Short mmCIF file of C-alpha atoms in Angstrom, two decimals:
data_model
loop_
_atom_site.label_atom_id
_atom_site.label_comp_id
_atom_site.label_asym_id
_atom_site.label_seq_id
_atom_site.Cartn_x
_atom_site.Cartn_y
_atom_site.Cartn_z
CA UNK A 1 -100.63 28.12 3.25
CA UNK A 2 -98.43 28.95 6.20
CA UNK A 3 -97.22 26.22 8.46
CA UNK A 4 -97.62 26.85 12.15
CA UNK A 5 -94.95 25.51 14.47
CA UNK A 6 -96.29 23.21 17.14
CA UNK A 7 -94.47 22.30 20.30
CA UNK A 8 -95.14 18.70 21.16
CA UNK A 9 -94.90 17.57 24.76
CA UNK A 10 -93.97 13.95 25.27
CA UNK A 11 -95.03 12.40 28.54
CA UNK A 12 -92.89 9.34 29.11
CA UNK A 13 -90.08 8.17 31.42
CA UNK A 14 -86.70 9.75 30.78
CA UNK A 15 -84.10 7.00 30.35
CA UNK A 16 -81.20 9.36 29.62
CA UNK A 17 -79.89 9.14 33.22
CA UNK A 18 -79.84 5.35 32.86
CA UNK A 19 -77.91 5.57 29.60
CA UNK A 20 -75.45 8.03 31.09
CA UNK A 21 -74.84 5.93 34.19
CA UNK A 22 -74.30 2.75 32.14
CA UNK A 23 -70.86 4.13 31.26
CA UNK A 24 -70.01 4.69 34.94
CA UNK A 25 -70.71 1.14 36.12
CA UNK A 26 -67.56 -0.40 37.58
CA UNK A 27 -66.87 -3.28 35.18
CA UNK A 28 -64.91 -3.92 31.96
CA UNK A 29 -65.78 -1.67 28.98
CA UNK A 30 -67.35 -4.53 26.96
CA UNK A 31 -69.92 -5.11 29.73
CA UNK A 32 -70.62 -1.39 30.04
CA UNK A 33 -71.28 -1.34 26.30
CA UNK A 34 -73.61 -4.33 26.61
CA UNK A 35 -75.60 -2.60 29.38
CA UNK A 36 -75.90 0.46 27.14
CA UNK A 37 -77.15 -1.82 24.34
CA UNK A 38 -79.84 -3.16 26.69
CA UNK A 39 -81.04 0.38 27.42
CA UNK A 40 -81.06 1.33 23.74
CA UNK A 41 -82.75 -2.00 22.85
CA UNK A 42 -79.97 -2.98 20.48
CA UNK A 43 -79.50 -6.54 21.80
CA UNK A 44 -80.16 -9.13 19.02
CA UNK A 45 -82.94 -11.11 20.67
CA UNK A 46 -85.44 -12.75 18.28
CA UNK A 47 -88.06 -10.04 18.80
CA UNK A 48 -85.63 -7.35 17.58
CA UNK A 49 -84.46 -9.53 14.69
CA UNK A 50 -88.08 -10.02 13.62
CA UNK A 51 -88.68 -6.26 13.73
CA UNK A 52 -85.72 -5.77 11.41
CA UNK A 53 -87.22 -8.09 8.84
CA UNK A 54 -85.20 -11.20 9.64
CA UNK A 55 -87.35 -14.33 9.32
CA UNK A 56 -86.70 -16.39 12.45
CA UNK A 57 -88.50 -18.17 15.23
CA UNK A 58 -89.71 -15.44 17.63
CA UNK A 59 -89.98 -17.79 20.59
CA UNK A 60 -87.53 -18.32 23.47
CA UNK A 61 -85.39 -21.40 22.88
CA UNK A 62 -84.98 -21.98 26.61
CA UNK A 63 -88.46 -21.58 28.07
CA UNK A 64 -90.57 -21.93 24.91
CA UNK A 65 -92.47 -18.63 25.38
CA UNK A 66 -93.93 -17.06 22.25
CA UNK A 67 -91.64 -13.99 22.25
CA UNK A 68 -88.01 -13.55 23.27
CA UNK A 69 -87.54 -9.95 24.45
CA UNK A 70 -84.50 -8.39 26.08
CA UNK A 71 -86.19 -8.22 29.47
CA UNK A 72 -87.45 -11.81 29.20
CA UNK A 73 -84.00 -13.16 28.35
CA UNK A 74 -82.11 -11.35 31.11
CA UNK A 75 -84.67 -11.16 33.90
CA UNK A 76 -87.85 -13.19 33.29
CA UNK A 77 -86.75 -16.45 31.66
CA UNK A 78 -86.70 -19.43 34.05
CA UNK A 79 -82.87 -19.85 34.14
CA UNK A 80 -82.42 -16.07 34.58
CA UNK A 81 -84.92 -15.97 37.45
CA UNK A 82 -83.08 -18.83 39.15
CA UNK A 83 -79.73 -17.08 38.77
CA UNK A 84 -81.05 -13.82 40.28
CA UNK A 85 -82.72 -15.77 43.11
CA UNK A 86 -79.42 -17.51 43.95
CA UNK A 87 -77.41 -14.28 43.87
CA UNK A 88 -76.82 -11.92 46.80
CA UNK A 89 -79.16 -9.37 45.22
CA UNK A 90 -82.58 -9.51 46.93
CA UNK A 91 -85.64 -10.16 44.77
CA UNK A 92 -89.23 -9.17 45.57
CA UNK A 93 -92.40 -9.42 43.53
CA UNK A 94 -93.23 -6.13 41.84
CA UNK A 95 -89.84 -4.62 42.73
CA UNK A 96 -87.22 -6.88 41.15
CA UNK A 97 -87.45 -8.34 38.68
CA UNK A 98 -90.30 -6.64 36.76
CA UNK A 99 -91.68 -6.61 33.21
CA UNK A 100 -89.47 -3.62 32.26
CA UNK A 101 -85.75 -3.84 31.69
CA UNK A 102 -85.53 -0.07 32.40
CA UNK A 103 -87.06 -0.57 35.85
CA UNK A 104 -84.82 -3.55 36.51
CA UNK A 105 -81.63 -1.67 35.61
CA UNK A 106 -82.75 1.35 37.61
CA UNK A 107 -83.10 -0.98 40.59
CA UNK A 108 -79.66 -2.50 40.04
CA UNK A 109 -78.03 0.92 39.60
CA UNK A 110 -79.49 2.78 42.57
CA UNK A 111 -82.17 0.97 44.61
CA UNK A 112 -80.35 -1.96 46.23
CA UNK A 113 -79.82 -1.44 50.00
CA UNK A 114 -76.19 -0.87 50.92
CA UNK A 115 -76.06 -3.91 53.21
CA UNK A 116 -76.27 -6.18 50.14
CA UNK A 117 -73.25 -6.68 47.87
CA UNK A 118 -74.49 -5.84 44.37
CA UNK A 119 -71.10 -5.29 42.72
CA UNK A 120 -71.34 -8.49 40.61
CA UNK A 121 -74.59 -7.62 38.81
CA UNK A 122 -72.89 -6.50 35.52
CA UNK A 123 -71.18 -9.91 35.24
CA UNK A 124 -74.43 -11.74 36.10
CA UNK A 125 -76.17 -9.96 33.20
CA UNK A 126 -73.24 -10.74 30.91
CA UNK A 127 -73.08 -14.46 31.76
CA UNK A 128 -76.85 -14.87 31.47
CA UNK A 129 -76.51 -13.56 27.91
CA UNK A 130 -73.56 -15.88 27.22
CA UNK A 131 -75.56 -18.87 28.52
CA UNK A 132 -78.43 -17.91 26.22
CA UNK A 133 -76.06 -17.83 23.21
CA UNK A 134 -74.63 -21.23 24.11
CA UNK A 135 -78.16 -22.63 24.12
CA UNK A 136 -78.99 -21.03 20.74
CA UNK A 137 -75.79 -21.83 18.85
CA UNK A 138 -74.46 -24.94 20.60
CA UNK A 139 -77.65 -26.38 22.09
CA UNK A 140 -75.82 -26.43 25.42
CA UNK A 141 -77.73 -26.13 28.68
CA UNK A 142 -75.77 -24.54 31.52
CA UNK A 143 -76.75 -24.98 35.15
CA UNK A 144 -77.91 -21.62 36.65
CA UNK A 145 -75.74 -22.15 39.72
CA UNK A 146 -72.70 -22.62 37.46
CA UNK A 147 -73.54 -19.43 35.54
CA UNK A 148 -73.73 -17.48 38.79
CA UNK A 149 -70.45 -19.00 40.04
CA UNK A 150 -68.64 -17.96 36.86
CA UNK A 151 -70.08 -14.45 37.02
CA UNK A 152 -69.15 -13.90 40.65
CA UNK A 153 -65.67 -15.35 40.11
CA UNK A 154 -64.98 -13.03 37.16
CA UNK A 155 -66.30 -10.07 39.14
CA UNK A 156 -64.02 -10.88 42.05
CA UNK A 157 -60.96 -11.30 39.82
CA UNK A 158 -61.57 -7.99 38.05
CA UNK A 159 -62.12 -6.10 41.30
CA UNK A 160 -58.98 -7.66 42.82
CA UNK A 161 -56.99 -6.52 39.80
CA UNK A 162 -58.17 -2.95 40.34
CA UNK A 163 -57.08 -3.07 43.99
CA UNK A 164 -53.66 -4.46 43.03
CA UNK A 165 -53.22 -1.71 40.46
CA UNK A 166 -54.22 0.81 43.11
CA UNK A 167 -51.69 -0.58 45.60
CA UNK A 168 -48.88 -0.58 43.03
CA UNK A 169 -49.16 3.21 42.91
CA UNK A 170 -48.54 4.54 46.45
CA UNK A 171 -50.16 7.85 47.22
CA UNK A 172 -53.48 6.39 46.05
CA UNK A 173 -55.40 7.41 43.00
CA UNK A 174 -59.01 7.60 44.14
CA UNK A 175 -61.23 5.23 42.16
CA UNK A 176 -64.71 6.25 41.11
CA UNK A 177 -67.19 5.12 43.76
CA UNK A 178 -68.86 1.80 43.06
CA UNK A 179 -72.39 3.12 43.41
CA UNK A 180 -72.22 6.71 42.14
CA UNK A 181 -69.73 9.48 41.72
CA UNK A 182 -69.95 11.47 44.93
CA UNK A 183 -68.41 14.85 45.68
CA UNK A 184 -65.73 14.57 48.32
CA UNK A 185 -65.73 17.10 51.12
CA UNK A 186 -63.43 20.06 50.52
CA UNK A 187 -64.19 21.57 53.91
CA UNK A 188 -62.10 19.08 55.90
CA UNK A 189 -58.60 19.92 57.05
CA UNK A 190 -55.75 18.68 54.86
CA UNK A 191 -51.98 18.64 54.70
CA UNK A 192 -49.73 19.69 51.84
CA UNK A 193 -51.34 21.23 48.78
CA UNK A 194 -54.59 20.98 46.82
CA UNK A 195 -54.38 21.52 43.06
CA UNK A 196 -57.55 21.90 40.96
CA UNK A 197 -57.08 21.26 37.22
CA UNK A 198 -59.21 21.67 34.10
CA UNK A 199 -58.98 22.03 30.33
CA UNK A 200 -60.95 24.00 27.72
CA UNK A 201 -61.33 22.63 24.18
CA UNK A 202 -63.28 23.63 21.07
CA UNK A 203 -63.07 21.81 17.75
CA UNK A 204 -63.17 25.05 15.78
CA UNK A 205 -60.24 26.67 17.66
CA UNK A 206 -56.52 26.37 16.98
CA UNK A 207 -55.63 26.22 20.66
CA UNK A 208 -56.90 24.55 23.80
CA UNK A 209 -56.64 26.03 27.28
CA UNK A 210 -55.49 24.42 30.52
CA UNK A 211 -55.62 25.84 34.03
CA UNK A 212 -54.76 24.93 37.61
CA UNK A 213 -55.42 26.57 40.97
CA UNK A 214 -53.38 25.51 44.00
CA UNK A 215 -54.01 26.14 47.70
CA UNK A 216 -51.79 25.35 50.66
CA UNK A 217 -52.64 23.93 54.07
CA UNK A 218 -50.15 26.24 55.80
CA UNK A 219 -51.98 29.42 54.82
CA UNK A 220 -49.76 30.51 51.92
CA UNK A 221 -51.51 32.62 49.25
CA UNK A 222 -52.90 30.53 46.36
CA UNK A 223 -50.90 30.04 43.18
CA UNK A 224 -52.40 29.51 39.75
CA UNK A 225 -51.41 28.79 36.19
CA UNK A 226 -52.97 28.91 32.74
CA UNK A 227 -51.64 27.63 29.43
CA UNK A 228 -52.71 28.15 25.83
CA UNK A 229 -51.51 25.12 23.86
CA UNK A 230 -52.01 23.81 20.36
CA UNK A 231 -55.40 22.16 20.14
CA UNK A 232 -55.27 18.51 21.09
CA UNK A 233 -57.35 15.71 19.57
CA UNK A 234 -60.32 15.83 21.94
CA UNK A 235 -61.62 17.45 25.15
CA UNK A 236 -60.29 14.46 27.11
CA UNK A 237 -56.82 15.00 25.66
CA UNK A 238 -56.99 18.61 26.89
CA UNK A 239 -57.93 17.40 30.39
CA UNK A 240 -54.98 14.99 30.45
CA UNK A 241 -52.59 17.70 29.29
CA UNK A 242 -53.92 19.99 32.01
CA UNK A 243 -53.16 17.39 34.67
CA UNK A 244 -49.67 16.69 33.33
CA UNK A 245 -48.78 20.38 33.14
CA UNK A 246 -50.12 21.00 36.66
CA UNK A 247 -48.01 18.09 37.94
CA UNK A 248 -44.89 19.56 36.32
CA UNK A 249 -45.65 22.97 37.86
CA UNK A 250 -46.01 21.38 41.31
CA UNK A 251 -42.74 19.51 40.83
CA UNK A 252 -41.04 22.76 39.77
CA UNK A 253 -42.34 24.47 42.92
CA UNK A 254 -41.08 21.53 45.03
CA UNK A 255 -44.61 20.76 46.26
CA UNK A 256 -44.23 17.07 47.08
CA UNK A 257 -47.48 16.38 48.93
CA UNK A 258 -50.28 17.26 46.49
CA UNK A 259 -53.91 16.20 46.13
CA UNK A 260 -55.18 16.88 42.60
CA UNK A 261 -58.85 17.43 41.78
CA UNK A 262 -60.74 17.26 38.47
CA UNK A 263 -64.36 17.30 37.33
CA UNK A 264 -63.62 14.80 34.52
CA UNK A 265 -64.64 11.27 35.52
CA UNK A 266 -62.92 9.75 32.48
CA UNK A 267 -59.61 11.23 33.60
CA UNK A 268 -59.93 9.55 37.00
CA UNK A 269 -60.87 6.25 35.35
CA UNK A 270 -57.96 6.51 32.94
CA UNK A 271 -55.44 7.01 35.72
CA UNK A 272 -56.91 4.22 37.82
CA UNK A 273 -57.20 1.74 34.90
CA UNK A 274 -54.51 2.71 32.37
CA UNK A 275 -54.58 -0.61 30.50
CA UNK A 276 -58.14 0.14 29.36
CA UNK A 277 -57.03 3.37 27.62
CA UNK A 278 -54.35 2.33 25.09
CA UNK A 279 -54.88 5.46 22.98
CA UNK A 280 -53.47 7.52 25.87
CA UNK A 281 -50.49 5.27 26.59
CA UNK A 282 -47.90 8.00 25.88
CA UNK A 283 -49.63 10.40 28.25
CA UNK A 284 -49.97 7.70 30.91
CA UNK A 285 -46.28 6.79 30.71
CA UNK A 286 -45.45 10.46 31.29
CA UNK A 287 -47.94 10.52 34.15
CA UNK A 288 -46.34 7.52 35.87
CA UNK A 289 -42.88 9.06 35.48
CA UNK A 290 -43.92 12.42 36.97
CA UNK A 291 -45.94 10.79 39.74
CA UNK A 292 -42.77 9.29 41.22
CA UNK A 293 -41.60 12.82 42.09
CA UNK A 294 -44.35 13.18 44.71
CA UNK A 295 -44.13 11.81 48.23
CA UNK A 296 -47.94 11.84 48.40
CA UNK A 297 -50.23 11.93 45.36
CA UNK A 298 -53.95 11.53 44.79
CA UNK A 299 -56.43 12.36 42.03
CA UNK A 300 -60.07 12.79 43.04
CA UNK A 301 -63.29 13.56 41.24
CA UNK A 302 -65.27 16.65 42.26
CA UNK A 303 -68.28 18.43 40.80
CA UNK A 304 -67.90 21.05 38.09
CA UNK A 305 -69.24 23.64 40.53
CA UNK A 306 -66.36 22.90 42.92
CA UNK A 307 -63.83 23.25 40.09
CA UNK A 308 -64.96 26.64 38.79
CA UNK A 309 -61.65 28.43 39.40
CA UNK A 310 -59.56 26.06 37.29
CA UNK A 311 -62.31 26.06 34.66
CA UNK A 312 -62.30 29.87 34.54
CA UNK A 313 -58.52 29.94 34.17
CA UNK A 314 -58.60 27.46 31.28
CA UNK A 315 -61.43 29.31 29.52
CA UNK A 316 -59.86 32.70 30.18
CA UNK A 317 -56.46 31.92 28.70
CA UNK A 318 -58.16 30.03 25.86
CA UNK A 319 -60.31 32.99 24.86
CA UNK A 320 -57.84 35.84 25.47
CA UNK A 321 -54.47 34.59 24.22
CA UNK A 322 -53.87 34.53 20.48
CA UNK A 323 -50.67 32.52 20.54
CA UNK A 324 -49.30 29.46 22.28
CA UNK A 325 -48.25 30.59 25.75
CA UNK A 326 -48.13 29.70 29.44
CA UNK A 327 -48.41 31.96 32.45
CA UNK A 328 -47.91 31.26 36.15
CA UNK A 329 -48.81 33.67 38.92
CA UNK A 330 -46.74 32.91 42.00
CA UNK A 331 -48.40 34.05 45.22
CA UNK A 332 -50.71 36.21 43.10
CA UNK A 333 -47.95 38.73 42.43
CA UNK A 334 -47.45 40.51 39.14
CA UNK A 335 -44.42 38.39 38.31
CA UNK A 336 -45.54 36.50 35.22
CA UNK A 337 -43.36 33.80 33.74
CA UNK A 338 -43.99 33.36 30.03
CA UNK A 339 -43.08 30.23 28.06
CA UNK A 340 -43.39 29.15 24.45
CA UNK A 341 -44.37 32.43 22.87
CA UNK A 342 -45.97 35.80 23.41
CA UNK A 343 -48.62 36.78 25.92
CA UNK A 344 -50.16 39.35 23.59
CA UNK A 345 -53.89 39.30 24.14
CA UNK A 346 -56.80 40.13 21.89
CA UNK A 347 -57.97 43.72 22.23
CA UNK A 348 -56.49 46.84 23.76
CA UNK A 349 -58.06 46.33 27.17
CA UNK A 350 -56.28 43.00 27.57
CA UNK A 351 -52.84 44.49 26.93
CA UNK A 352 -53.52 47.10 29.64
CA UNK A 353 -55.73 45.60 32.38
CA UNK A 354 -58.20 48.07 33.88
CA UNK A 355 -59.91 48.06 37.26
CA UNK A 356 -63.37 49.64 37.50
CA UNK A 357 -63.52 50.01 41.26
CA UNK A 358 -62.13 48.78 44.57
CA UNK A 359 -64.53 48.48 47.48
CA UNK A 360 -63.99 47.96 51.19
CA UNK A 361 -67.34 47.41 52.94
CA UNK A 362 -68.30 46.37 56.44
CA UNK A 363 -70.33 43.32 57.45
CA UNK A 364 -73.58 45.23 56.80
CA UNK A 365 -72.59 46.37 53.32
CA UNK A 366 -71.81 49.95 54.35
CA UNK A 367 -68.82 51.87 53.01
CA UNK A 368 -65.49 51.89 54.73
CA UNK A 369 -63.32 52.94 51.78
CA UNK A 370 -64.19 52.90 48.07
CA UNK A 371 -62.54 54.10 44.86
CA UNK A 372 -64.20 54.24 41.42
CA UNK A 373 -62.17 54.45 38.22
CA UNK A 374 -64.94 53.99 35.67
CA UNK A 375 -67.78 56.16 34.36
CA UNK A 376 -70.21 53.25 34.57
CA UNK A 377 -71.55 54.76 37.80
CA UNK A 378 -71.98 58.50 37.27
CA UNK A 379 -73.85 59.40 40.46
CA UNK A 380 -73.32 58.63 44.10
CA UNK A 381 -76.74 56.96 44.21
CA UNK A 382 -75.69 54.59 41.40
CA UNK A 383 -72.49 53.74 43.25
CA UNK A 384 -74.35 53.03 46.48
CA UNK A 385 -76.86 50.86 44.60
CA UNK A 386 -74.03 48.85 43.03
CA UNK A 387 -72.33 48.35 46.41
CA UNK A 388 -75.61 47.18 47.94
CA UNK A 389 -76.19 44.77 45.05
CA UNK A 390 -72.67 43.31 45.20
CA UNK A 391 -72.90 42.85 48.96
CA UNK A 392 -76.30 41.13 48.76
CA UNK A 393 -75.05 38.68 46.12
CA UNK A 394 -71.82 37.75 47.90
CA UNK A 395 -72.44 38.10 51.65
CA UNK A 396 -73.62 34.50 52.09
CA UNK A 397 -70.66 32.92 50.28
CA UNK A 398 -67.64 31.40 52.00
CA UNK A 399 -64.90 33.77 50.86
CA UNK A 400 -62.91 33.88 54.08
CA UNK A 401 -60.36 31.14 53.37
CA UNK A 402 -59.65 32.22 49.80
CA UNK A 403 -60.88 34.66 47.17
CA UNK A 404 -64.01 34.00 45.14
CA UNK A 405 -65.00 35.15 41.63
CA UNK A 406 -68.45 36.01 40.29
CA UNK A 407 -70.07 37.79 37.33
CA UNK A 408 -72.50 40.59 38.26
CA UNK A 409 -74.12 43.08 35.87
CA UNK A 410 -71.62 42.23 33.12
CA UNK A 411 -68.71 42.83 35.50
CA UNK A 412 -66.23 40.37 36.97
CA UNK A 413 -66.03 40.80 40.74
CA UNK A 414 -63.34 39.10 42.85
CA UNK A 415 -63.80 39.31 46.59
CA UNK A 416 -62.54 38.14 49.95
CA UNK A 417 -63.74 38.55 53.55
CA UNK A 418 -61.84 39.03 56.81
CA UNK A 419 -63.44 39.61 60.20
CA UNK A 420 -66.11 42.29 59.59
CA UNK A 421 -64.53 43.66 56.39
CA UNK A 422 -65.40 42.70 52.80
CA UNK A 423 -62.83 43.40 50.05
CA UNK A 424 -63.96 43.70 46.39
CA UNK A 425 -62.22 44.41 43.07
CA UNK A 426 -64.35 44.91 39.93
CA UNK A 427 -63.34 44.67 36.27
CA UNK A 428 -65.07 44.39 32.92
CA UNK A 429 -66.61 41.10 31.79
CA UNK A 430 -63.69 40.54 29.41
CA UNK A 431 -61.00 41.48 31.93
CA UNK A 432 -58.28 39.05 32.93
CA UNK A 433 -59.39 37.38 36.16
CA UNK A 434 -55.78 36.63 37.10
CA UNK A 435 -54.92 40.32 37.18
CA UNK A 436 -58.04 41.20 39.18
CA UNK A 437 -57.20 38.44 41.67
CA UNK A 438 -53.66 39.76 42.07
CA UNK A 439 -55.01 43.28 42.72
CA UNK A 440 -57.42 41.95 45.35
CA UNK A 441 -54.75 39.89 47.12
CA UNK A 442 -52.27 42.77 47.00
CA UNK A 443 -54.84 45.16 48.52
CA UNK A 444 -55.82 42.66 51.21
CA UNK A 445 -52.23 41.81 52.18
CA UNK A 446 -51.12 45.46 52.19
CA UNK A 447 -54.00 46.45 54.48
CA UNK A 448 -53.15 43.52 56.75
CA UNK A 449 -49.53 44.70 56.95
CA UNK A 450 -50.46 48.31 57.66
CA UNK A 451 -52.98 47.30 60.32
CA UNK A 452 -50.56 44.75 61.78
CA UNK A 453 -52.94 41.89 60.94
CA UNK A 454 -55.76 43.48 62.96
CA UNK A 455 -58.04 43.54 59.91
CA UNK A 456 -61.33 44.78 61.31
CA UNK A 457 -63.64 47.75 60.81
CA UNK A 458 -62.66 49.89 63.82
CA UNK A 459 -58.94 49.59 63.09
CA UNK A 460 -59.58 50.40 59.41
CA UNK A 461 -61.57 53.52 60.27
CA UNK A 462 -58.81 54.75 62.58
CA UNK A 463 -56.25 54.30 59.77
CA UNK A 464 -58.44 55.30 56.83
CA UNK A 465 -55.83 57.62 55.31
CA UNK A 466 -53.39 54.69 55.14
CA UNK A 467 -55.97 52.64 53.24
CA UNK A 468 -56.59 55.42 50.70
CA UNK A 469 -52.85 55.88 50.23
CA UNK A 470 -52.67 52.13 49.65
CA UNK A 471 -55.29 52.39 46.89
CA UNK A 472 -53.42 55.28 45.26
CA UNK A 473 -50.21 53.24 45.19
CA UNK A 474 -51.97 50.28 43.57
CA UNK A 475 -54.21 51.78 40.88
CA UNK A 476 -54.16 55.08 38.97
CA UNK A 477 -57.18 55.92 36.79
CA UNK A 478 -58.00 52.24 36.60
CA UNK A 479 -54.51 51.14 35.51
CA UNK A 480 -52.74 48.66 37.79
CA UNK A 481 -49.45 50.06 39.07
CA UNK A 482 -48.40 47.63 41.79
CA UNK A 483 -49.76 44.49 43.50
CA UNK A 484 -46.84 43.48 45.73
CA UNK A 485 -48.12 44.02 49.28
CA UNK A 486 -44.64 44.57 50.76
CA UNK A 487 -43.82 47.31 48.26
CA UNK A 488 -47.22 48.98 48.68
CA UNK A 489 -47.10 48.95 52.47
CA UNK A 490 -43.53 50.27 52.46
CA UNK A 491 -44.38 53.20 50.18
CA UNK A 492 -47.50 54.04 52.16
CA UNK A 493 -45.66 54.02 55.46
CA UNK A 494 -42.86 56.24 54.11
CA UNK A 495 -45.29 58.71 52.51
CA UNK A 496 -47.23 58.96 55.73
CA UNK A 497 -44.06 59.56 57.74
CA UNK A 498 -42.87 62.32 55.37
CA UNK A 499 -46.26 64.03 55.31
CA UNK A 500 -46.60 63.87 59.12
CA UNK A 501 -50.28 63.15 58.80
CA UNK A 502 -52.91 62.84 61.46
CA UNK A 503 -51.78 59.43 62.61
CA UNK A 504 -49.78 59.04 65.77
CA UNK A 505 -46.04 58.58 65.45
CA UNK A 506 -46.32 55.19 67.11
CA UNK A 507 -48.69 53.91 64.43
CA UNK A 508 -46.43 55.13 61.63
CA UNK A 509 -43.38 53.59 63.22
CA UNK A 510 -45.14 50.27 63.64
CA UNK A 511 -46.40 50.27 60.06
CA UNK A 512 -42.99 51.20 58.66
CA UNK A 513 -41.24 48.56 60.75
CA UNK A 514 -43.69 45.89 59.68
CA UNK A 515 -43.36 46.83 56.01
CA UNK A 516 -39.56 46.79 56.19
CA UNK A 517 -39.59 43.45 57.97
CA UNK A 518 -41.76 41.80 55.31
CA UNK A 519 -39.87 43.41 52.46
CA UNK A 520 -36.55 42.13 53.84
CA UNK A 521 -38.01 38.68 54.33
CA UNK A 522 -39.29 38.61 50.73
CA UNK A 523 -35.86 39.57 49.40
CA UNK A 524 -34.13 36.83 51.38
CA UNK A 525 -36.49 34.01 50.41
#
């Protein structure tokens, strides 16, 4: 007789968010663990002991009720109710406290109005439990007001210690917000540099990947780095190594004012409370030593969505490199510095990066200049359809300050906007994103040089032959030849001058002068 699979739907409250947030509550680890035990109903009250087959009195020793449950002990018992009533946390019938410990903790986590100071509630729960144990094992009755005083005093001492630790490290390491982890705004103006870091780790792999992506407040092109290191002990170890390597890279580049960003909340907690992470003491000593090299330092928590570039770098180098290696792309040029081994990648396409197409579209998605190097689009109609699709998927993104990366139709597309022009470079889904980014930046900067920074549609149309010459200097049959904008612009200007094309002599002279000026400047710096 065949068994038929049945999908069962369970209709009940989901307490997983409560369990997850119990580890983010700002208090010592032992109290976090106790709150998690409350949510998993692992606290040894008499009701739970009875359920496990332990013969004991099921009643509450304090109030004499017939059953001692977790919720009764911490929220409903007479002493507990008095303690909550005396605290700064407001109580209201039917809201707090209730007959459910899940509802009560949900209220304490997220529902208390901001005008009330609720930061001591973990210690209140802890000291209510301690008072209960003193009654059970020592027959000692503790005054509720005294229990609350002890809890609030311990909370204040712990919070003061965190502030002192924070002040001992100038440059400020941002602590996780007391209520919830909130994304900080990345749209605001900033000074110095922003460095996004991440790590990639799999237990089955021999190596773990780390990546960082750095932007500058003065408009310099972004820099990035990716490292393939021997697999560390855990994903958190990989995240720490990513931060330490990024710090060393910033020090090597003499970037002294740096704000670091990560999507790992444990990494932020570790840096802000190092004494609670003894297993990482060696890493933290190295962190403190390197941190002294910065005039301004901060580490902030952001969402995973905001850290996608560093994540892609870590995953990319992790999946493509077969041996332990590190690469740094400075100003998105093709100069690659290799450390600790070979950069040989898996597969023939990785050893010779290929570009499928380069697109320059206007603000309506219409062609300005395009070049296809792949047979994926055999007809003009297919090419136009792809351009329309790419434009529709990217036109609403904010790719004006820096390049963005997306995956469309099994192709990696890197893109950047300027005025009414949209620049795109497409590669295969397994292509190296770093190379595609360098091609995009080289194309964009070369066009800006040739158009004397007047990067707009009308100027591009008037100098269309310069743009196509630029593409020919960069890529040949999909193979990347050059990505240095100064070199590209110089060659284009000289070729145009020799060919005596349709452009005016004044335009050629200006382009050549600009290219020479930037090339000389790059050689001197």
